[in-house]
């Protein structure tokens, strides 16, 4: 495995500073480094989905955190709109250096704990760099494909065994992460093979696969809570759940998922995932992803009923109930009226005035459920692709200080949902409403993340 490395000399003085600033024996764990071309003035450190620390950059774009009684395990840091995993042990002094212009490829670690993390980032980069090559392998017939995957797994296990031999005192927790990183990304591709084979071969039916194709399944742990937030593991579990559901007799689905498939997938999650928290997370993600994928007001009521019966998370249920309530307000054929949006000069604009004589795309969003980085890439792309449409990016319960870069300020607005007579934004989850130039709703619950949005925007552009 290879990757572009920066010199460690630039980091060495940071390590000296760590050990020279106190005469006491070092008992703390340190995490710090330098960000070149920073996007923000801070780095956020997470354990699973919980914030551990927010680390401010100094005037030289360096940061440093000190932690007592830190648990050994997998963490991740976030800067700007990107993130990456790190592995920390007590008494580590892990320093990183990265350039945001080439975020993942530029990361290099130094200090105690560096070797573990440099190997993990190398594996990540290898997986990313080989993505297209791996996808092309889906053209192969099942026997040839699985032989190829077995060979790759064998090679990666050699890498794993070589590391364990060279590091006889390595912790079992780290070795679990290392093995997961090396192998689960391959197993994940095997689980995706049937549907990818259909896509790339332009077939209508799945290939015939015998039971030995998935012989590795007997060796895997499907309920490791400590790994559920680690992408290689979580992606594998997701692909496994979908593949198992397809094997129940469902035909390949390319544009969306049928009601029966969604119901069967929810029940598969319930049967296969033992952890209450992980089960709830998969149930919520499934029912919401499948709803947004359709990019319409159409509700699969049976799937939502199954979700409510299986989930034990009260907050998730409340959120989904709010979405269903939102969906009852503003449908195709309704007139868009009765509320205002505010621009960044705090000028209130009647929605009727905004949409009159203009086919419009109204994206209502909140930072809790949609990132500014996604909007800043998605909206300019759609504006360029559909220049005849009138776009408004409207923050739910926002203000004129939360500007999104790369989106024209003339297209940015905010709304006070609490002042709405008929509140169609209770959930505060993103909702896109397509309105024709006569102020009539063409789609009351579109989604800019859905592949179906292209056809919908194309049709909206044609309305005279």
Short mmCIF file of C-alpha atoms in Angstrom, two decimals:
data_model
loop_
_atom_site.label_atom_id
_atom_site.label_comp_id
_atom_site.label_asym_id
_atom_site.label_seq_id
_atom_site.Cartn_x
_atom_site.Cartn_y
_atom_site.Cartn_z
CA UNK A 1 0.00 0.00 0.00
CA UNK A 2 1.30 3.46 -0.82
CA UNK A 3 0.26 7.02 -0.12
CA UNK A 4 1.71 10.47 -0.49
CA UNK A 5 3.60 11.33 2.72
CA UNK A 6 4.56 14.69 4.10
CA UNK A 7 7.78 15.09 6.06
CA UNK A 8 7.50 14.42 9.76
CA UNK A 9 10.01 17.18 10.49
CA UNK A 10 7.27 19.78 10.46
CA UNK A 11 5.46 17.88 13.22
CA UNK A 12 8.38 17.01 15.45
CA UNK A 13 8.44 20.35 17.26
CA UNK A 14 4.82 19.79 18.30
CA UNK A 15 5.81 16.58 20.04
CA UNK A 16 8.73 18.30 21.74
CA UNK A 17 6.35 20.96 23.00
CA UNK A 18 4.09 18.28 24.45
CA UNK A 19 6.81 16.64 26.52
CA UNK A 20 8.76 19.76 27.50
CA UNK A 21 5.91 21.90 28.78
CA UNK A 22 5.74 19.94 32.05
CA UNK A 23 8.23 18.14 34.26
CA UNK A 24 5.66 15.57 35.37
CA UNK A 25 5.43 12.13 33.84
CA UNK A 26 3.02 12.23 30.92
CA UNK A 27 -0.21 10.42 31.81
CA UNK A 28 -2.53 12.23 29.41
CA UNK A 29 -3.50 11.49 25.83
CA UNK A 30 -2.76 14.14 23.22
CA UNK A 31 -4.36 14.73 19.86
CA UNK A 32 -3.33 17.67 17.71
CA UNK A 33 -1.72 18.80 14.50
CA UNK A 34 -1.78 21.37 11.74
CA UNK A 35 -4.38 22.14 9.08
CA UNK A 36 -3.12 23.66 5.83
CA UNK A 37 -5.68 25.82 4.00
CA UNK A 38 -8.23 25.47 6.82
CA UNK A 39 -11.94 25.71 6.00
CA UNK A 40 -12.97 26.69 9.53
CA UNK A 41 -11.21 27.79 12.70
CA UNK A 42 -11.71 24.53 14.56
CA UNK A 43 -11.52 20.74 14.53
CA UNK A 44 -14.20 18.62 16.23
CA UNK A 45 -13.33 15.27 17.83
CA UNK A 46 -16.09 12.65 18.10
CA UNK A 47 -16.56 9.30 19.83
CA UNK A 48 -19.31 7.52 17.91
CA UNK A 49 -21.94 10.28 17.51
CA UNK A 50 -20.92 12.25 20.62
CA UNK A 51 -18.72 15.34 20.57
CA UNK A 52 -15.60 14.82 22.69
CA UNK A 53 -14.00 18.21 22.11
CA UNK A 54 -13.95 21.24 19.84
CA UNK A 55 -10.33 22.23 19.19
CA UNK A 56 -9.64 25.78 18.06
CA UNK A 57 -6.89 26.53 15.54
CA UNK A 58 -4.34 29.11 16.63
CA UNK A 59 -2.87 31.81 14.39
CA UNK A 60 -0.56 29.22 12.81
CA UNK A 61 -3.47 26.83 12.11
CA UNK A 62 -2.37 24.36 14.80
CA UNK A 63 -4.56 22.68 17.39
CA UNK A 64 -3.97 20.52 20.43
CA UNK A 65 -6.22 18.62 22.83
CA UNK A 66 -5.24 16.98 26.11
CA UNK A 67 -7.38 14.22 27.63
CA UNK A 68 -7.20 12.37 30.92
CA UNK A 69 -8.77 8.94 31.31
CA UNK A 70 -9.45 8.62 27.57
CA UNK A 71 -10.87 5.25 26.56
CA UNK A 72 -9.03 3.21 23.96
CA UNK A 73 -10.91 3.00 20.71
CA UNK A 74 -12.03 4.44 17.43
CA UNK A 75 -12.74 8.17 17.15
CA UNK A 76 -13.15 10.53 14.25
CA UNK A 77 -12.35 14.17 13.69
CA UNK A 78 -14.21 16.65 11.50
CA UNK A 79 -12.97 19.80 9.81
CA UNK A 80 -15.12 21.80 7.42
CA UNK A 81 -17.34 19.33 5.60
CA UNK A 82 -14.92 16.38 5.78
CA UNK A 83 -13.91 13.86 8.40
CA UNK A 84 -11.67 10.88 9.00
CA UNK A 85 -11.23 8.15 11.62
CA UNK A 86 -8.41 7.90 14.13
CA UNK A 87 -7.54 5.26 16.72
CA UNK A 88 -6.45 6.46 20.16
CA UNK A 89 -5.01 4.73 23.21
CA UNK A 90 -4.29 6.24 26.64
CA UNK A 91 -0.94 8.08 26.66
CA UNK A 92 -0.89 8.41 22.85
CA UNK A 93 0.49 11.66 21.46
CA UNK A 94 -1.02 11.55 17.98
CA UNK A 95 -0.23 14.46 15.67
CA UNK A 96 -1.65 14.89 12.19
CA UNK A 97 -0.97 17.14 9.26
CA UNK A 98 -3.39 17.62 6.36
CA UNK A 99 -4.15 19.94 3.50
CA UNK A 100 -7.86 20.55 2.93
CA UNK A 101 -7.28 20.87 -0.82
CA UNK A 102 -6.60 17.13 -0.84
CA UNK A 103 -8.04 16.10 2.50
CA UNK A 104 -7.73 12.31 2.80
CA UNK A 105 -4.75 11.90 0.50
CA UNK A 106 -2.69 14.46 2.41
CA UNK A 107 -3.22 13.09 5.93
CA UNK A 108 -0.08 11.87 7.67
CA UNK A 109 0.34 11.02 11.33
CA UNK A 110 3.34 11.32 13.65
CA UNK A 111 3.97 10.61 17.33
CA UNK A 112 2.91 7.76 19.56
CA UNK A 113 0.06 5.91 17.87
CA UNK A 114 1.01 7.11 14.39
CA UNK A 115 1.79 3.72 12.84
CA UNK A 116 -1.66 2.34 13.63
CA UNK A 117 -3.35 5.35 12.08
CA UNK A 118 -1.15 5.59 9.01
CA UNK A 119 -2.01 1.97 8.18
CA UNK A 120 -5.74 2.65 8.56
CA UNK A 121 -5.59 5.69 6.28
CA UNK A 122 -3.58 3.69 3.72
CA UNK A 123 -6.28 1.00 3.67
CA UNK A 124 -8.98 3.64 3.31
CA UNK A 125 -7.18 5.25 0.36
CA UNK A 126 -6.57 1.91 -1.31
CA UNK A 127 -10.29 1.12 -1.10
CA UNK A 128 -11.21 4.52 -2.51
CA UNK A 129 -8.64 4.41 -5.31
CA UNK A 130 -9.73 0.91 -6.38
CA UNK A 131 -13.45 1.71 -6.32
CA UNK A 132 -13.87 1.86 -10.12
CA UNK A 133 -11.80 -1.27 -10.66
CA UNK A 134 -13.85 -3.16 -8.08
CA UNK A 135 -17.08 -2.03 -9.69
CA UNK A 136 -16.00 -3.30 -13.09
CA UNK A 137 -15.48 -6.75 -11.56
CA UNK A 138 -19.25 -6.97 -11.20
CA UNK A 139 -19.37 -7.88 -14.91
CA UNK A 140 -17.90 -11.28 -14.03
CA UNK A 141 -20.10 -14.33 -13.57
CA UNK A 142 -20.56 -15.47 -9.94
CA UNK A 143 -17.90 -18.21 -9.81
CA UNK A 144 -15.21 -16.04 -11.38
CA UNK A 145 -16.19 -13.06 -9.24
CA UNK A 146 -16.05 -14.88 -5.89
CA UNK A 147 -12.71 -16.47 -6.79
CA UNK A 148 -11.35 -12.99 -7.40
CA UNK A 149 -12.73 -11.73 -4.08
CA UNK A 150 -11.34 -14.74 -2.21
CA UNK A 151 -7.92 -13.97 -3.65
CA UNK A 152 -8.12 -10.34 -2.52
CA UNK A 153 -9.26 -11.37 0.97
CA UNK A 154 -6.35 -13.81 1.16
CA UNK A 155 -3.91 -11.05 0.27
CA UNK A 156 -5.37 -8.73 2.89
CA UNK A 157 -5.21 -11.39 5.57
CA UNK A 158 -1.50 -11.74 4.79
CA UNK A 159 -1.18 -8.01 5.52
CA UNK A 160 -3.08 -8.49 8.77
CA UNK A 161 -0.99 -11.50 9.86
CA UNK A 162 2.22 -9.65 9.01
CA UNK A 163 1.16 -6.77 11.26
CA UNK A 164 0.26 -9.06 14.17
CA UNK A 165 3.63 -10.83 13.90
CA UNK A 166 5.52 -7.53 13.95
CA UNK A 167 3.41 -6.19 16.84
CA UNK A 168 2.96 -9.06 19.30
CA UNK A 169 1.85 -6.66 22.04
CA UNK A 170 -0.82 -4.89 19.99
CA UNK A 171 -4.21 -4.62 21.68
CA UNK A 172 -7.06 -6.89 20.65
CA UNK A 173 -9.33 -3.86 20.15
CA UNK A 174 -7.05 -2.33 17.55
CA UNK A 175 -6.52 -5.65 15.78
CA UNK A 176 -10.30 -5.95 15.46
CA UNK A 177 -10.44 -2.52 13.80
CA UNK A 178 -7.52 -3.37 11.51
CA UNK A 179 -9.07 -6.66 10.38
CA UNK A 180 -12.44 -5.00 9.86
CA UNK A 181 -10.86 -2.27 7.77
CA UNK A 182 -9.02 -4.79 5.61
CA UNK A 183 -11.78 -7.33 5.04
CA UNK A 184 -15.27 -5.92 5.58
CA UNK A 185 -14.94 -3.52 2.66
CA UNK A 186 -14.45 -6.58 0.43
CA UNK A 187 -17.29 -8.55 2.01
CA UNK A 188 -19.48 -5.49 1.53
CA UNK A 189 -18.78 -5.57 -2.20
CA UNK A 190 -19.67 -9.25 -2.33
CA UNK A 191 -23.05 -8.47 -0.74
CA UNK A 192 -23.61 -5.77 -3.37
CA UNK A 193 -22.56 -8.04 -6.24
CA UNK A 194 -26.03 -9.36 -7.23
CA UNK A 195 -27.61 -5.92 -7.67
CA UNK A 196 -24.45 -4.38 -9.15
CA UNK A 197 -24.23 -7.25 -11.63
CA UNK A 198 -27.77 -6.42 -12.76
CA UNK A 199 -26.89 -2.73 -13.15
CA UNK A 200 -23.59 -3.12 -14.99
CA UNK A 201 -24.76 -6.01 -17.19
CA UNK A 202 -28.12 -4.37 -17.90
CA UNK A 203 -30.00 -7.50 -16.97
CA UNK A 204 -33.49 -7.83 -15.56
CA UNK A 205 -32.84 -10.72 -13.18
CA UNK A 206 -30.28 -11.60 -10.52
CA UNK A 207 -27.54 -14.09 -11.38
CA UNK A 208 -27.87 -17.60 -9.97
CA UNK A 209 -25.73 -17.85 -6.84
CA UNK A 210 -25.10 -20.97 -4.74
CA UNK A 211 -24.79 -21.01 -0.95
CA UNK A 212 -20.98 -21.27 -0.95
CA UNK A 213 -20.80 -17.79 -2.46
CA UNK A 214 -21.46 -16.39 1.03
CA UNK A 215 -19.47 -18.92 3.07
CA UNK A 216 -17.64 -16.07 4.84
CA UNK A 217 -20.88 -15.05 6.59
CA UNK A 218 -20.49 -17.78 9.21
CA UNK A 219 -17.30 -16.07 10.47
CA UNK A 220 -18.68 -12.54 10.81
CA UNK A 221 -20.21 -10.73 13.77
CA UNK A 222 -23.44 -8.97 12.84
CA UNK A 223 -24.08 -7.34 16.20
CA UNK A 224 -20.85 -5.63 17.21
CA UNK A 225 -22.11 -2.40 18.78
CA UNK A 226 -18.64 -0.91 19.07
CA UNK A 227 -18.26 -1.05 15.26
CA UNK A 228 -21.68 0.20 14.18
CA UNK A 229 -20.32 3.73 13.75
CA UNK A 230 -17.31 2.53 11.72
CA UNK A 231 -18.05 2.96 8.01
CA UNK A 232 -16.55 -0.33 6.67
CA UNK A 233 -18.59 -2.31 9.20
CA UNK A 234 -21.81 -0.28 8.95
CA UNK A 235 -21.69 -0.37 5.14
CA UNK A 236 -21.27 -4.14 5.20
CA UNK A 237 -24.23 -4.62 7.55
CA UNK A 238 -26.37 -2.36 5.35
CA UNK A 239 -25.48 -4.24 2.15
CA UNK A 240 -26.03 -7.56 3.91
CA UNK A 241 -29.52 -6.54 5.08
CA UNK A 242 -30.52 -5.41 1.59
CA UNK A 243 -29.10 -8.54 -0.02
CA UNK A 244 -30.92 -10.83 2.41
CA UNK A 245 -34.15 -8.95 1.69
CA UNK A 246 -33.68 -9.25 -2.08
CA UNK A 247 -33.15 -13.00 -1.64
CA UNK A 248 -36.72 -13.30 -0.33
CA UNK A 249 -37.89 -13.21 -3.94
CA UNK A 250 -37.86 -9.50 -4.81
CA UNK A 251 -36.95 -8.46 -8.33
CA UNK A 252 -34.11 -5.94 -8.86
CA UNK A 253 -35.30 -2.38 -8.22
CA UNK A 254 -33.45 0.47 -9.90
CA UNK A 255 -35.63 3.55 -9.46
CA UNK A 256 -37.05 2.98 -6.00
CA UNK A 257 -38.22 0.35 -3.55
CA UNK A 258 -41.64 -1.25 -3.53
CA UNK A 259 -43.85 -1.22 -0.46
CA UNK A 260 -43.34 -4.96 0.02
CA UNK A 261 -39.56 -4.64 -0.20
CA UNK A 262 -39.47 -1.88 2.41
CA UNK A 263 -41.66 -3.89 4.77
CA UNK A 264 -39.52 -7.00 4.32
CA UNK A 265 -36.34 -4.97 4.89
CA UNK A 266 -37.71 -3.52 8.13
CA UNK A 267 -38.57 -7.02 9.33
CA UNK A 268 -35.12 -8.27 8.28
CA UNK A 269 -33.52 -5.54 10.38
CA UNK A 270 -35.68 -6.58 13.31
CA UNK A 271 -34.69 -10.23 12.91
CA UNK A 272 -30.95 -9.76 12.27
CA UNK A 273 -29.92 -6.83 14.49
CA UNK A 274 -30.00 -7.51 18.24
CA UNK A 275 -28.78 -4.19 19.63
CA UNK A 276 -31.71 -1.93 20.43
CA UNK A 277 -29.87 1.28 19.47
CA UNK A 278 -28.49 -0.13 16.22
CA UNK A 279 -31.83 -1.67 15.30
CA UNK A 280 -33.62 1.63 15.86
CA UNK A 281 -31.04 3.50 13.80
CA UNK A 282 -31.39 1.11 10.85
CA UNK A 283 -35.20 1.18 11.05
CA UNK A 284 -35.31 4.98 11.04
CA UNK A 285 -32.80 5.35 8.23
CA UNK A 286 -34.61 2.79 6.08
CA UNK A 287 -38.09 4.24 6.34
CA UNK A 288 -36.87 7.81 5.77
CA UNK A 289 -34.42 6.95 2.97
CA UNK A 290 -37.09 5.05 1.06
CA UNK A 291 -39.58 7.89 1.51
CA UNK A 292 -37.15 10.57 0.29
CA UNK A 293 -35.94 8.40 -2.58
CA UNK A 294 -39.43 8.58 -4.14
CA UNK A 295 -39.32 12.39 -4.09
CA UNK A 296 -43.08 12.72 -3.81
CA UNK A 297 -45.94 13.02 -1.32
CA UNK A 298 -46.89 9.39 -1.83
CA UNK A 299 -46.83 7.60 1.51
CA UNK A 300 -46.16 3.90 1.96
CA UNK A 301 -48.43 3.65 4.99
CA UNK A 302 -47.80 -0.05 5.58
CA UNK A 303 -44.05 0.53 5.86
CA UNK A 304 -44.56 3.38 8.32
CA UNK A 305 -46.91 1.21 10.38
CA UNK A 306 -44.27 -1.53 10.54
CA UNK A 307 -41.66 1.04 11.56
CA UNK A 308 -43.85 2.24 14.44
CA UNK A 309 -44.42 -1.34 15.59
CA UNK A 310 -40.70 -2.27 15.55
CA UNK A 311 -38.92 0.87 16.71
CA UNK A 312 -38.56 1.49 20.44
CA UNK A 313 -37.06 4.99 20.09
CA UNK A 314 -39.60 7.62 21.14
CA UNK A 315 -37.68 10.52 19.52
CA UNK A 316 -37.47 8.69 16.20
CA UNK A 317 -41.18 7.94 16.30
CA UNK A 318 -42.00 11.57 17.05
CA UNK A 319 -39.84 12.74 14.14
CA UNK A 320 -41.50 10.33 11.72
CA UNK A 321 -44.96 11.32 12.98
CA UNK A 322 -44.05 14.96 12.34
CA UNK A 323 -42.98 14.11 8.79
CA UNK A 324 -46.30 12.37 8.17
CA UNK A 325 -48.10 15.41 9.57
CA UNK A 326 -46.01 17.71 7.33
CA UNK A 327 -46.94 15.57 4.36
CA UNK A 328 -50.65 16.21 4.91
CA UNK A 329 -50.14 19.91 4.19
CA UNK A 330 -49.38 21.20 0.67
CA UNK A 331 -49.98 18.69 -2.12
CA UNK A 332 -49.91 18.70 -5.91
CA UNK A 333 -52.63 21.03 -7.20
CA UNK A 334 -52.67 23.24 -4.10
CA UNK A 335 -52.03 26.95 -4.38
CA UNK A 336 -48.86 28.03 -2.59
CA UNK A 337 -49.86 30.99 -0.41
CA UNK A 338 -50.32 32.39 3.07
CA UNK A 339 -46.77 32.74 4.37
CA UNK A 340 -43.65 34.84 3.95
CA UNK A 341 -39.95 34.16 3.61
CA UNK A 342 -37.24 36.66 4.57
CA UNK A 343 -34.14 37.55 2.60
CA UNK A 344 -30.76 38.43 4.11
CA UNK A 345 -31.73 42.10 4.42
CA UNK A 346 -34.59 40.94 6.70
CA UNK A 347 -37.11 41.93 4.06
CA UNK A 348 -40.24 39.74 4.24
CA UNK A 349 -41.51 38.47 0.88
CA UNK A 350 -44.92 36.92 0.28
CA UNK A 351 -44.47 33.48 -1.21
CA UNK A 352 -47.08 34.35 -3.84
CA UNK A 353 -44.91 37.25 -5.03
CA UNK A 354 -41.79 35.08 -5.08
CA UNK A 355 -43.31 32.38 -7.28
CA UNK A 356 -45.55 34.45 -9.58
CA UNK A 357 -44.63 34.01 -13.26
CA UNK A 358 -41.64 31.82 -12.28
CA UNK A 359 -41.41 28.06 -12.12
CA UNK A 360 -39.84 27.69 -8.69
CA UNK A 361 -37.90 25.23 -6.55
CA UNK A 362 -38.35 25.88 -2.82
CA UNK A 363 -35.87 23.99 -0.65
CA UNK A 364 -36.71 24.19 3.05
CA UNK A 365 -33.82 22.97 5.19
CA UNK A 366 -32.33 22.94 8.67
CA UNK A 367 -28.71 22.31 9.59
CA UNK A 368 -29.75 19.51 11.93
CA UNK A 369 -30.81 17.33 8.99
CA UNK A 370 -29.01 18.70 5.92
CA UNK A 371 -25.46 19.98 5.75
CA UNK A 372 -24.53 23.32 4.26
CA UNK A 373 -21.76 21.58 2.32
CA UNK A 374 -24.31 19.35 0.56
CA UNK A 375 -26.46 22.35 -0.36
CA UNK A 376 -23.44 24.34 -1.54
CA UNK A 377 -22.57 21.60 -4.03
CA UNK A 378 -26.06 20.44 -4.98
CA UNK A 379 -27.91 23.70 -5.58
CA UNK A 380 -25.33 25.31 -7.93
CA UNK A 381 -25.27 22.06 -9.90
CA UNK A 382 -29.05 22.01 -10.27
CA UNK A 383 -29.17 25.72 -11.11
CA UNK A 384 -26.68 25.20 -13.90
CA UNK A 385 -28.54 22.15 -15.20
CA UNK A 386 -31.96 23.87 -15.05
CA UNK A 387 -31.27 27.59 -15.61
CA UNK A 388 -34.93 28.45 -16.30
CA UNK A 389 -35.99 27.58 -12.75
CA UNK A 390 -36.25 29.99 -9.83
CA UNK A 391 -34.45 28.54 -6.78
CA UNK A 392 -34.92 29.50 -3.14
CA UNK A 393 -32.88 27.93 -0.33
CA UNK A 394 -34.93 28.62 2.81
CA UNK A 395 -33.58 27.83 6.29
CA UNK A 396 -36.23 26.68 8.74
CA UNK A 397 -36.19 28.92 11.83
CA UNK A 398 -32.92 30.48 10.69
CA UNK A 399 -31.69 34.05 10.37
CA UNK A 400 -29.57 36.19 8.08
CA UNK A 401 -26.25 35.15 9.65
CA UNK A 402 -26.14 31.55 8.48
CA UNK A 403 -25.02 32.09 4.92
CA UNK A 404 -24.13 29.13 2.67
CA UNK A 405 -20.98 29.52 0.61
CA UNK A 406 -21.16 28.95 -3.15
CA UNK A 407 -24.89 29.71 -3.18
CA UNK A 408 -25.85 33.20 -4.39
CA UNK A 409 -27.10 35.24 -1.45
CA UNK A 410 -30.03 36.29 -3.65
CA UNK A 411 -31.20 32.68 -3.50
CA UNK A 412 -30.95 32.38 0.30
CA UNK A 413 -33.85 33.01 2.68
CA UNK A 414 -35.20 31.96 6.07
CA UNK A 415 -38.63 31.29 7.53
CA UNK A 416 -40.24 31.26 10.97
CA UNK A 417 -42.10 27.95 11.02
CA UNK A 418 -43.77 28.76 14.34
CA UNK A 419 -45.63 31.62 12.68
CA UNK A 420 -47.15 29.40 10.01
CA UNK A 421 -50.90 28.95 10.30
CA UNK A 422 -50.72 25.56 8.62
CA UNK A 423 -47.28 24.36 9.64
CA UNK A 424 -45.85 22.09 6.95
CA UNK A 425 -42.37 22.09 8.55
CA UNK A 426 -42.97 20.52 11.98
CA UNK A 427 -40.23 17.94 11.56
CA UNK A 428 -37.73 20.55 10.33
CA UNK A 429 -36.40 17.92 7.94
CA UNK A 430 -35.59 19.04 4.42
CA UNK A 431 -38.54 19.42 2.09
CA UNK A 432 -38.51 20.64 -1.50
CA UNK A 433 -41.70 22.04 -3.02
CA UNK A 434 -41.96 22.46 -6.79
CA UNK A 435 -44.28 25.29 -7.87
CA UNK A 436 -45.29 26.35 -11.38
CA UNK A 437 -45.43 29.96 -12.56
CA UNK A 438 -49.15 30.14 -11.72
CA UNK A 439 -48.39 29.44 -8.05
CA UNK A 440 -49.73 25.88 -8.21
CA UNK A 441 -47.81 23.06 -6.52
CA UNK A 442 -46.47 20.41 -8.90
CA UNK A 443 -44.82 18.34 -6.16
CA UNK A 444 -45.34 18.96 -2.46
CA UNK A 445 -42.54 16.73 -1.16
CA UNK A 446 -39.69 16.48 -3.62
CA UNK A 447 -36.12 15.70 -2.54
CA UNK A 448 -33.00 17.18 -4.14
CA UNK A 449 -31.04 14.11 -2.99
CA UNK A 450 -33.23 11.73 -5.03
CA UNK A 451 -32.38 10.52 -8.50
CA UNK A 452 -36.00 11.16 -9.43
CA UNK A 453 -35.53 14.92 -9.02
CA UNK A 454 -33.94 15.28 -12.48
CA UNK A 455 -37.03 14.21 -14.37
CA UNK A 456 -39.21 16.32 -12.08
CA UNK A 457 -37.15 19.48 -12.60
CA UNK A 458 -36.97 18.86 -16.32
CA UNK A 459 -40.79 18.69 -16.48
CA UNK A 460 -41.11 21.81 -14.34
CA UNK A 461 -38.81 23.70 -16.70
CA UNK A 462 -41.14 22.94 -19.61
CA UNK A 463 -44.26 24.48 -18.04
CA UNK A 464 -45.35 27.62 -19.90
#
